[in-house]
Amino acid sequence: MKISVERSQLMTPLQVAHAVVERRQTLPILANVLIRADADGFRLSATDLEVELLIPGKLEKCLAEGATTLPARKLLDLCRATPEGTLLTIETNGERASVRAGRARFSLSTLPAAEFPGIDVKGDELPLVLSQRDLRRAIETTYFAMAQQDVRYYLNGMLLEIEGGKVRFVATDGHRMAVTDLAVEVPPDASRRIIVPRKTVVETLRILNDVDTPATLSIGRDHLILSAADVVFKSKVIDGTFPDYERVIPRNQDKTIDIDRLAFREALGRVAIFANEKYRSVRLKLEPNLLRLSANNAENEEGEEELEIEYSGGELEIGFNVSYLIDVLGALRSDAVCLQLADSGSSCLLTEPGGGPSRYVIMPMRL
């Protein structure tokens, strides 16, 4: 293989692919990226055996077609250290590859392209065509509630449920939950239910852009394929049973208040300065036409703030993790947020006033 490529044409896909490359690899080849080149350009691949990313790129010249694998980190660092606009010439010779950049020359080790692993996918896929903006927005409003390194491995991901002409995104860490619905054109009887790994969710956000250009999400029984702007992303799914999230959603809450979302978020941010660093608890006290926010810490420091609201029900005092509340308020885009409460021992339901595509459940903390 011998190719000439402009520095930015190689660096851009490398930056995307590098996040997929396994840092603590069990196989040396997983630290490499696969480059296949022909007259139409090049295609770069990276995998950690759980996810696989394929990105196309343009060449200045393809002097000799072929394929090889190169160290992802070294190649990316070399591109970053090369002046903008530099033309790179990459040529393989046996187990080595030479990279020329102007008057500079570098030698990299290679591994055979034939040994580069990929993710095998089987048929029976359900394709969903969505705008990149809508899909990105649905994930952004949900993914922050996923668990991280939980022993309940099925919580370290996001549930995708297709049923009734919509795709539902659900994430929970056992203390909070986010649910977002997105309408989609599928056959009425079509259904799927898979758990997408955390890494896949995060990488999907990196691939999707805030544009109306369509993306195709193909959902199989044991895999997921995202195709967007010529980029193809394959992923295995988590083999497990997601909790019955419908049972967690509170119903018949008798205390409902609408609050200005930004004012509420800013007030929580100020009060949170004085919250216990470990537990991050904040106290909400509901009174007629008034919401009191307060927090204190082990140094006997305290923060308190009041917000005027329209409320005529009974008094209620309840505690929450302030970070969970702020996450929800950051995910919503509406001017106001609706809080539905019952008592100090019941979860809180947060939505847009009048409903909306997203619902959030936060469990209370003991005061």
JSON list of C-alpha atoms in Angstrom, two decimals, residues 154-340:
[
{"chain": "A", "resi": 154, "resn": "TYR", "atom": "CA", "xyz": [-27.60, -4.44, 32.67]},
{"chain": "A", "resi": 155, "resn": "LEU", "atom": "CA", "xyz": [-27.82, -0.95, 34.24]},
{"chain": "A", "resi": 156, "resn": "ASN", "atom": "CA", "xyz": [-24.49, 0.07, 32.62]},
{"chain": "A", "resi": 157, "resn": "GLY", "atom": "CA", "xyz": [-26.30, 0.83, 29.40]},
{"chain": "A", "resi": 158, "resn": "MET", "atom": "CA", "xyz": [-29.48, 2.18, 27.87]},
{"chain": "A", "resi": 159, "resn": "LEU", "atom": "CA", "xyz": [-32.65, 0.30, 27.00]},
{"chain": "A", "resi": 160, "resn": "LEU", "atom": "CA", "xyz": [-33.99, 0.77, 23.47]},
{"chain": "A", "resi": 161, "resn": "GLU", "atom": "CA", "xyz": [-37.55, -0.39, 23.15]},
{"chain": "A", "resi": 162, "resn": "ILE", "atom": "CA", "xyz": [-39.38, -0.25, 19.83]},
{"chain": "A", "resi": 163, "resn": "GLU", "atom": "CA", "xyz": [-43.13, -0.72, 20.02]},
{"chain": "A", "resi": 164, "resn": "GLY", "atom": "CA", "xyz": [-46.30, 1.03, 18.91]},
{"chain": "A", "resi": 165, "resn": "GLY", "atom": "CA", "xyz": [-44.68, 3.27, 16.32]},
{"chain": "A", "resi": 166, "resn": "LYS", "atom": "CA", "xyz": [-42.10, 4.78, 18.68]},
{"chain": "A", "resi": 167, "resn": "VAL", "atom": "CA", "xyz": [-38.67, 4.08, 20.05]},
{"chain": "A", "resi": 168, "resn": "ARG", "atom": "CA", "xyz": [-38.24, 4.55, 23.78]},
{"chain": "A", "resi": 169, "resn": "PHE", "atom": "CA", "xyz": [-34.91, 5.30, 25.46]},
{"chain": "A", "resi": 170, "resn": "VAL", "atom": "CA", "xyz": [-34.62, 4.33, 29.14]},
{"chain": "A", "resi": 171, "resn": "ALA", "atom": "CA", "xyz": [-31.66, 4.74, 31.50]},
{"chain": "A", "resi": 172, "resn": "THR", "atom": "CA", "xyz": [-31.42, 4.22, 35.25]},
{"chain": "A", "resi": 173, "resn": "ASP", "atom": "CA", "xyz": [-28.77, 3.75, 37.92]},
{"chain": "A", "resi": 174, "resn": "GLY", "atom": "CA", "xyz": [-31.21, 2.55, 40.57]},
{"chain": "A", "resi": 175, "resn": "HIS", "atom": "CA", "xyz": [-31.57, 6.01, 42.17]},
{"chain": "A", "resi": 176, "resn": "ARG", "atom": "CA", "xyz": [-32.94, 7.96, 39.20]},
{"chain": "A", "resi": 177, "resn": "MET", "atom": "CA", "xyz": [-34.44, 7.18, 35.83]},
{"chain": "A", "resi": 178, "resn": "ALA", "atom": "CA", "xyz": [-34.83, 8.95, 32.49]},
{"chain": "A", "resi": 179, "resn": "VAL", "atom": "CA", "xyz": [-37.36, 7.94, 29.83]},
{"chain": "A", "resi": 180, "resn": "THR", "atom": "CA", "xyz": [-37.65, 9.58, 26.40]},
{"chain": "A", "resi": 181, "resn": "ASP", "atom": "CA", "xyz": [-40.01, 8.69, 23.53]},
{"chain": "A", "resi": 182, "resn": "LEU", "atom": "CA", "xyz": [-39.32, 9.37, 19.87]},
{"chain": "A", "resi": 183, "resn": "ALA", "atom": "CA", "xyz": [-41.85, 8.77, 17.11]},
{"chain": "A", "resi": 184, "resn": "VAL", "atom": "CA", "xyz": [-40.59, 6.63, 14.25]},
{"chain": "A", "resi": 185, "resn": "GLU", "atom": "CA", "xyz": [-42.05, 5.01, 11.15]},
{"chain": "A", "resi": 186, "resn": "VAL", "atom": "CA", "xyz": [-42.07, 1.24, 11.67]},
{"chain": "A", "resi": 187, "resn": "PRO", "atom": "CA", "xyz": [-44.61, -1.48, 10.95]},
{"chain": "A", "resi": 188, "resn": "PRO", "atom": "CA", "xyz": [-47.33, -1.49, 13.66]},
{"chain": "A", "resi": 189, "resn": "ASP", "atom": "CA", "xyz": [-46.41, -5.00, 14.80]},
{"chain": "A", "resi": 190, "resn": "ALA", "atom": "CA", "xyz": [-42.63, -4.36, 14.82]},
{"chain": "A", "resi": 191, "resn": "SER", "atom": "CA", "xyz": [-40.98, -4.66, 18.21]},
{"chain": "A", "resi": 192, "resn": "ARG", "atom": "CA", "xyz": [-37.47, -4.87, 19.64]},
{"chain": "A", "resi": 193, "resn": "ARG", "atom": "CA", "xyz": [-35.96, -4.58, 23.10]},
{"chain": "A", "resi": 194, "resn": "ILE", "atom": "CA", "xyz": [-32.17, -4.34, 23.53]},
{"chain": "A", "resi": 195, "resn": "ILE", "atom": "CA", "xyz": [-29.73, -2.91, 26.07]},
{"chain": "A", "resi": 196, "resn": "VAL", "atom": "CA", "xyz": [-27.05, -0.74, 24.45]},
{"chain": "A", "resi": 197, "resn": "PRO", "atom": "CA", "xyz": [-23.65, -0.59, 26.26]},
{"chain": "A", "resi": 198, "resn": "ARG", "atom": "CA", "xyz": [-22.54, 2.70, 27.77]},
{"chain": "A", "resi": 199, "resn": "LYS", "atom": "CA", "xyz": [-19.56, 3.00, 25.43]},
{"chain": "A", "resi": 200, "resn": "THR", "atom": "CA", "xyz": [-21.83, 2.62, 22.43]},
{"chain": "A", "resi": 201, "resn": "VAL", "atom": "CA", "xyz": [-24.15, 5.35, 23.69]},
{"chain": "A", "resi": 202, "resn": "VAL", "atom": "CA", "xyz": [-21.27, 7.78, 24.26]},
{"chain": "A", "resi": 203, "resn": "GLU", "atom": "CA", "xyz": [-19.68, 7.06, 20.89]},
{"chain": "A", "resi": 204, "resn": "THR", "atom": "CA", "xyz": [-23.03, 7.45, 19.14]},
{"chain": "A", "resi": 205, "resn": "LEU", "atom": "CA", "xyz": [-23.23, 11.01, 20.47]},
{"chain": "A", "resi": 206, "resn": "ARG", "atom": "CA", "xyz": [-19.76, 11.69, 19.05]},
{"chain": "A", "resi": 207, "resn": "ILE", "atom": "CA", "xyz": [-20.86, 10.48, 15.61]},
{"chain": "A", "resi": 208, "resn": "LEU", "atom": "CA", "xyz": [-24.25, 12.20, 15.37]},
{"chain": "A", "resi": 209, "resn": "ASN", "atom": "CA", "xyz": [-24.40, 15.86, 14.39]},
{"chain": "A", "resi": 210, "resn": "ASP", "atom": "CA", "xyz": [-27.04, 18.48, 15.16]},
{"chain": "A", "resi": 211, "resn": "VAL", "atom": "CA", "xyz": [-28.45, 18.37, 11.63]},
{"chain": "A", "resi": 212, "resn": "ASP", "atom": "CA", "xyz": [-31.60, 17.08, 9.96]},
{"chain": "A", "resi": 213, "resn": "THR", "atom": "CA", "xyz": [-29.63, 14.68, 7.75]},
{"chain": "A", "resi": 214, "resn": "PRO", "atom": "CA", "xyz": [-31.06, 11.17, 8.19]},
{"chain": "A", "resi": 215, "resn": "ALA", "atom": "CA", "xyz": [-29.33, 8.39, 10.08]},
{"chain": "A", "resi": 216, "resn": "THR", "atom": "CA", "xyz": [-30.23, 4.71, 9.96]},
{"chain": "A", "resi": 217, "resn": "LEU", "atom": "CA", "xyz": [-30.38, 2.71, 13.17]},
{"chain": "A", "resi": 218, "resn": "SER", "atom": "CA", "xyz": [-30.55, -1.03, 12.41]},
{"chain": "A", "resi": 219, "resn": "ILE", "atom": "CA", "xyz": [-31.51, -3.04, 15.48]},
{"chain": "A", "resi": 220, "resn": "GLY", "atom": "CA", "xyz": [-30.86, -6.76, 15.54]},
{"chain": "A", "resi": 221, "resn": "ARG", "atom": "CA", "xyz": [-31.40, -9.32, 18.27]},
{"chain": "A", "resi": 222, "resn": "ASP", "atom": "CA", "xyz": [-27.80, -9.16, 19.48]},
{"chain": "A", "resi": 223, "resn": "HIS", "atom": "CA", "xyz": [-26.30, -6.12, 17.76]},
{"chain": "A", "resi": 224, "resn": "LEU", "atom": "CA", "xyz": [-26.86, -2.53, 16.70]},
{"chain": "A", "resi": 225, "resn": "ILE", "atom": "CA", "xyz": [-25.66, -0.72, 13.55]},
{"chain": "A", "resi": 226, "resn": "LEU", "atom": "CA", "xyz": [-25.68, 3.05, 13.16]},
{"chain": "A", "resi": 227, "resn": "SER", "atom": "CA", "xyz": [-25.09, 4.55, 9.71]},
{"chain": "A", "resi": 228, "resn": "ALA", "atom": "CA", "xyz": [-24.70, 8.32, 9.58]},
{"chain": "A", "resi": 229, "resn": "ALA", "atom": "CA", "xyz": [-22.89, 10.48, 7.00]},
{"chain": "A", "resi": 230, "resn": "ASP", "atom": "CA", "xyz": [-21.00, 7.47, 5.56]},
{"chain": "A", "resi": 231, "resn": "VAL", "atom": "CA", "xyz": [-19.80, 6.44, 9.02]},
{"chain": "A", "resi": 232, "resn": "VAL", "atom": "CA", "xyz": [-20.81, 2.94, 10.09]},
{"chain": "A", "resi": 233, "resn": "PHE", "atom": "CA", "xyz": [-20.80, 2.01, 13.79]},
{"chain": "A", "resi": 234, "resn": "LYS", "atom": "CA", "xyz": [-21.45, -1.56, 14.90]},
{"chain": "A", "resi": 235, "resn": "SER", "atom": "CA", "xyz": [-21.98, -2.69, 18.47]},
{"chain": "A", "resi": 236, "resn": "LYS", "atom": "CA", "xyz": [-22.86, -5.77, 20.43]},
{"chain": "A", "resi": 237, "resn": "VAL", "atom": "CA", "xyz": [-25.63, -5.43, 23.01]},
{"chain": "A", "resi": 238, "resn": "ILE", "atom": "CA", "xyz": [-25.78, -6.34, 26.69]},
{"chain": "A", "resi": 239, "resn": "ASP", "atom": "CA", "xyz": [-27.22, -9.78, 27.33]},
{"chain": "A", "resi": 240, "resn": "GLY", "atom": "CA", "xyz": [-29.51, -9.25, 30.30]},
{"chain": "A", "resi": 241, "resn": "THR", "atom": "CA", "xyz": [-32.99, -8.32, 31.48]},
{"chain": "A", "resi": 242, "resn": "PHE", "atom": "CA", "xyz": [-33.71, -4.65, 32.05]},
{"chain": "A", "resi": 243, "resn": "PRO", "atom": "CA", "xyz": [-35.88, -3.83, 35.10]},
{"chain": "A", "resi": 244, "resn": "ASP", "atom": "CA", "xyz": [-39.61, -3.21, 34.72]},
{"chain": "A", "resi": 245, "resn": "TYR", "atom": "CA", "xyz": [-39.22, 0.55, 34.52]},
{"chain": "A", "resi": 246, "resn": "GLU", "atom": "CA", "xyz": [-42.98, 1.19, 34.19]},
{"chain": "A", "resi": 247, "resn": "ARG", "atom": "CA", "xyz": [-43.48, 0.17, 37.82]},
{"chain": "A", "resi": 248, "resn": "VAL", "atom": "CA", "xyz": [-41.04, 2.88, 38.94]},
{"chain": "A", "resi": 249, "resn": "ILE", "atom": "CA", "xyz": [-42.88, 5.79, 37.31]},
{"chain": "A", "resi": 250, "resn": "PRO", "atom": "CA", "xyz": [-44.97, 7.53, 40.02]},
{"chain": "A", "resi": 251, "resn": "ARG", "atom": "CA", "xyz": [-48.68, 7.94, 39.40]},
{"chain": "A", "resi": 252, "resn": "ASN", "atom": "CA", "xyz": [-51.45, 9.89, 41.11]},
{"chain": "A", "resi": 253, "resn": "GLN", "atom": "CA", "xyz": [-49.10, 12.43, 42.68]},
{"chain": "A", "resi": 254, "resn": "ASP", "atom": "CA", "xyz": [-51.29, 14.99, 44.47]},
{"chain": "A", "resi": 255, "resn": "LYS", "atom": "CA", "xyz": [-48.79, 17.86, 44.71]},
{"chain": "A", "resi": 256, "resn": "THR", "atom": "CA", "xyz": [-47.88, 19.50, 41.39]},
{"chain": "A", "resi": 257, "resn": "ILE", "atom": "CA", "xyz": [-45.89, 22.67, 40.84]},
{"chain": "A", "resi": 258, "resn": "ASP", "atom": "CA", "xyz": [-44.51, 24.42, 37.78]},
{"chain": "A", "resi": 259, "resn": "ILE", "atom": "CA", "xyz": [-41.21, 26.29, 38.23]},
{"chain": "A", "resi": 260, "resn": "ASP", "atom": "CA", "xyz": [-39.12, 28.42, 35.90]},
{"chain": "A", "resi": 261, "resn": "ARG", "atom": "CA", "xyz": [-36.47, 25.93, 34.81]},
{"chain": "A", "resi": 262, "resn": "LEU", "atom": "CA", "xyz": [-33.46, 28.22, 34.62]},
{"chain": "A", "resi": 263, "resn": "ALA", "atom": "CA", "xyz": [-34.29, 30.04, 37.86]},
{"chain": "A", "resi": 264, "resn": "PHE", "atom": "CA", "xyz": [-34.68, 26.70, 39.64]},
{"chain": "A", "resi": 265, "resn": "ARG", "atom": "CA", "xyz": [-31.43, 25.39, 38.21]},
{"chain": "A", "resi": 266, "resn": "GLU", "atom": "CA", "xyz": [-29.47, 28.49, 39.17]},
{"chain": "A", "resi": 267, "resn": "ALA", "atom": "CA", "xyz": [-30.91, 28.48, 42.70]},
{"chain": "A", "resi": 268, "resn": "LEU", "atom": "CA", "xyz": [-30.00, 24.83, 43.14]},
{"chain": "A", "resi": 269, "resn": "GLY", "atom": "CA", "xyz": [-26.48, 25.57, 41.91]},
{"chain": "A", "resi": 270, "resn": "ARG", "atom": "CA", "xyz": [-26.00, 28.24, 44.55]},
{"chain": "A", "resi": 271, "resn": "VAL", "atom": "CA", "xyz": [-27.45, 26.16, 47.38]},
{"chain": "A", "resi": 272, "resn": "ALA", "atom": "CA", "xyz": [-25.43, 23.11, 46.28]},
{"chain": "A", "resi": 273, "resn": "ILE", "atom": "CA", "xyz": [-22.21, 24.95, 47.17]},
{"chain": "A", "resi": 274, "resn": "PHE", "atom": "CA", "xyz": [-23.05, 24.23, 50.80]},
{"chain": "A", "resi": 275, "resn": "ALA", "atom": "CA", "xyz": [-24.20, 20.62, 50.36]},
{"chain": "A", "resi": 276, "resn": "ASN", "atom": "CA", "xyz": [-22.33, 17.68, 51.84]},
{"chain": "A", "resi": 277, "resn": "GLU", "atom": "CA", "xyz": [-19.65, 16.75, 49.29]},
{"chain": "A", "resi": 278, "resn": "LYS", "atom": "CA", "xyz": [-20.33, 13.03, 49.65]},
{"chain": "A", "resi": 279, "resn": "TYR", "atom": "CA", "xyz": [-24.13, 12.86, 49.74]},
{"chain": "A", "resi": 280, "resn": "ARG", "atom": "CA", "xyz": [-24.95, 16.05, 47.81]},
{"chain": "A", "resi": 281, "resn": "SER", "atom": "CA", "xyz": [-28.33, 16.32, 49.53]},
{"chain": "A", "resi": 282, "resn": "VAL", "atom": "CA", "xyz": [-30.59, 19.35, 49.23]},
{"chain": "A", "resi": 283, "resn": "ARG", "atom": "CA", "xyz": [-33.83, 19.93, 51.14]},
{"chain": "A", "resi": 284, "resn": "LEU", "atom": "CA", "xyz": [-36.99, 21.11, 49.36]},
{"chain": "A", "resi": 285, "resn": "LYS", "atom": "CA", "xyz": [-39.74, 22.54, 51.54]},
{"chain": "A", "resi": 286, "resn": "LEU", "atom": "CA", "xyz": [-43.05, 23.14, 49.82]},
{"chain": "A", "resi": 287, "resn": "GLU", "atom": "CA", "xyz": [-45.36, 25.78, 51.32]},
{"chain": "A", "resi": 288, "resn": "PRO", "atom": "CA", "xyz": [-48.28, 27.78, 49.91]},
{"chain": "A", "resi": 289, "resn": "ASN", "atom": "CA", "xyz": [-46.85, 29.85, 47.01]},
{"chain": "A", "resi": 290, "resn": "LEU", "atom": "CA", "xyz": [-43.29, 29.21, 48.17]},
{"chain": "A", "resi": 291, "resn": "LEU", "atom": "CA", "xyz": [-40.51, 26.67, 47.62]},
{"chain": "A", "resi": 292, "resn": "ARG", "atom": "CA", "xyz": [-37.59, 26.77, 50.05]},
{"chain": "A", "resi": 293, "resn": "LEU", "atom": "CA", "xyz": [-34.26, 25.21, 49.07]},
{"chain": "A", "resi": 294, "resn": "SER", "atom": "CA", "xyz": [-31.62, 24.51, 51.69]},
{"chain": "A", "resi": 295, "resn": "ALA", "atom": "CA", "xyz": [-28.42, 22.52, 52.19]},
{"chain": "A", "resi": 296, "resn": "ASN", "atom": "CA", "xyz": [-25.78, 22.19, 54.90]},
{"chain": "A", "resi": 297, "resn": "ASN", "atom": "CA", "xyz": [-22.52, 20.36, 55.45]},
{"chain": "A", "resi": 298, "resn": "ALA", "atom": "CA", "xyz": [-20.29, 18.93, 58.18]},
{"chain": "A", "resi": 299, "resn": "GLU", "atom": "CA", "xyz": [-18.69, 22.37, 58.77]},
{"chain": "A", "resi": 300, "resn": "ASN", "atom": "CA", "xyz": [-22.12, 23.73, 59.82]},
{"chain": "A", "resi": 301, "resn": "GLU", "atom": "CA", "xyz": [-22.21, 25.90, 56.73]},
{"chain": "A", "resi": 302, "resn": "GLU", "atom": "CA", "xyz": [-25.63, 26.43, 55.21]},
{"chain": "A", "resi": 303, "resn": "GLY", "atom": "CA", "xyz": [-27.24, 27.79, 52.06]},
{"chain": "A", "resi": 304, "resn": "GLU", "atom": "CA", "xyz": [-30.90, 28.68, 51.67]},
{"chain": "A", "resi": 305, "resn": "GLU", "atom": "CA", "xyz": [-32.97, 30.21, 48.90]},
{"chain": "A", "resi": 306, "resn": "GLU", "atom": "CA", "xyz": [-36.66, 30.84, 48.24]},
{"chain": "A", "resi": 307, "resn": "LEU", "atom": "CA", "xyz": [-38.60, 30.68, 44.98]},
{"chain": "A", "resi": 308, "resn": "GLU", "atom": "CA", "xyz": [-42.11, 32.02, 44.49]},
{"chain": "A", "resi": 309, "resn": "ILE", "atom": "CA", "xyz": [-44.48, 29.49, 42.97]},
{"chain": "A", "resi": 310, "resn": "GLU", "atom": "CA", "xyz": [-48.17, 28.98, 42.40]},
{"chain": "A", "resi": 311, "resn": "TYR", "atom": "CA", "xyz": [-49.13, 26.35, 44.94]},
{"chain": "A", "resi": 312, "resn": "SER", "atom": "CA", "xyz": [-52.01, 26.03, 47.39]},
{"chain": "A", "resi": 313, "resn": "GLY", "atom": "CA", "xyz": [-51.66, 22.45, 48.63]},
{"chain": "A", "resi": 314, "resn": "GLY", "atom": "CA", "xyz": [-50.32, 21.06, 51.90]},
{"chain": "A", "resi": 315, "resn": "GLU", "atom": "CA", "xyz": [-46.77, 21.48, 53.15]},
{"chain": "A", "resi": 316, "resn": "LEU", "atom": "CA", "xyz": [-44.10, 18.94, 52.26]},
{"chain": "A", "resi": 317, "resn": "GLU", "atom": "CA", "xyz": [-40.42, 18.56, 53.10]},
{"chain": "A", "resi": 318, "resn": "ILE", "atom": "CA", "xyz": [-38.32, 16.21, 51.01]},
{"chain": "A", "resi": 319, "resn": "GLY", "atom": "CA", "xyz": [-34.63, 15.65, 50.22]},
{"chain": "A", "resi": 320, "resn": "PHE", "atom": "CA", "xyz": [-32.91, 14.89, 46.90]},
{"chain": "A", "resi": 321, "resn": "ASN", "atom": "CA", "xyz": [-29.43, 14.52, 45.47]},
{"chain": "A", "resi": 322, "resn": "VAL", "atom": "CA", "xyz": [-28.95, 18.00, 44.06]},
{"chain": "A", "resi": 323, "resn": "SER", "atom": "CA", "xyz": [-26.78, 16.72, 41.18]},
{"chain": "A", "resi": 324, "resn": "TYR", "atom": "CA", "xyz": [-29.67, 14.56, 39.96]},
{"chain": "A", "resi": 325, "resn": "LEU", "atom": "CA", "xyz": [-32.00, 17.55, 39.90]},
{"chain": "A", "resi": 326, "resn": "ILE", "atom": "CA", "xyz": [-29.48, 19.73, 38.07]},
{"chain": "A", "resi": 327, "resn": "ASP", "atom": "CA", "xyz": [-28.88, 16.99, 35.47]},
{"chain": "A", "resi": 328, "resn": "VAL", "atom": "CA", "xyz": [-32.59, 16.87, 34.65]},
{"chain": "A", "resi": 329, "resn": "LEU", "atom": "CA", "xyz": [-32.92, 20.64, 34.47]},
{"chain": "A", "resi": 330, "resn": "GLY", "atom": "CA", "xyz": [-29.95, 20.72, 32.11]},
{"chain": "A", "resi": 331, "resn": "ALA", "atom": "CA", "xyz": [-31.47, 18.06, 29.85]},
{"chain": "A", "resi": 332, "resn": "LEU", "atom": "CA", "xyz": [-34.87, 19.74, 29.48]},
{"chain": "A", "resi": 333, "resn": "ARG", "atom": "CA", "xyz": [-35.28, 22.57, 26.98]},
{"chain": "A", "resi": 334, "resn": "SER", "atom": "CA", "xyz": [-38.66, 23.96, 28.13]},
{"chain": "A", "resi": 335, "resn": "ASP", "atom": "CA", "xyz": [-38.99, 27.31, 29.90]},
{"chain": "A", "resi": 336, "resn": "ALA", "atom": "CA", "xyz": [-40.55, 25.64, 32.95]},
{"chain": "A", "resi": 337, "resn": "VAL", "atom": "CA", "xyz": [-40.39, 22.27, 34.66]},
{"chain": "A", "resi": 338, "resn": "CYS", "atom": "CA", "xyz": [-43.24, 20.40, 36.35]},
{"chain": "A", "resi": 339, "resn": "LEU", "atom": "CA", "xyz": [-42.56, 18.63, 39.66]},
{"chain": "A", "resi": 340, "resn": "GLN", "atom": "CA", "xyz": [-45.07, 16.01, 40.81]}
]
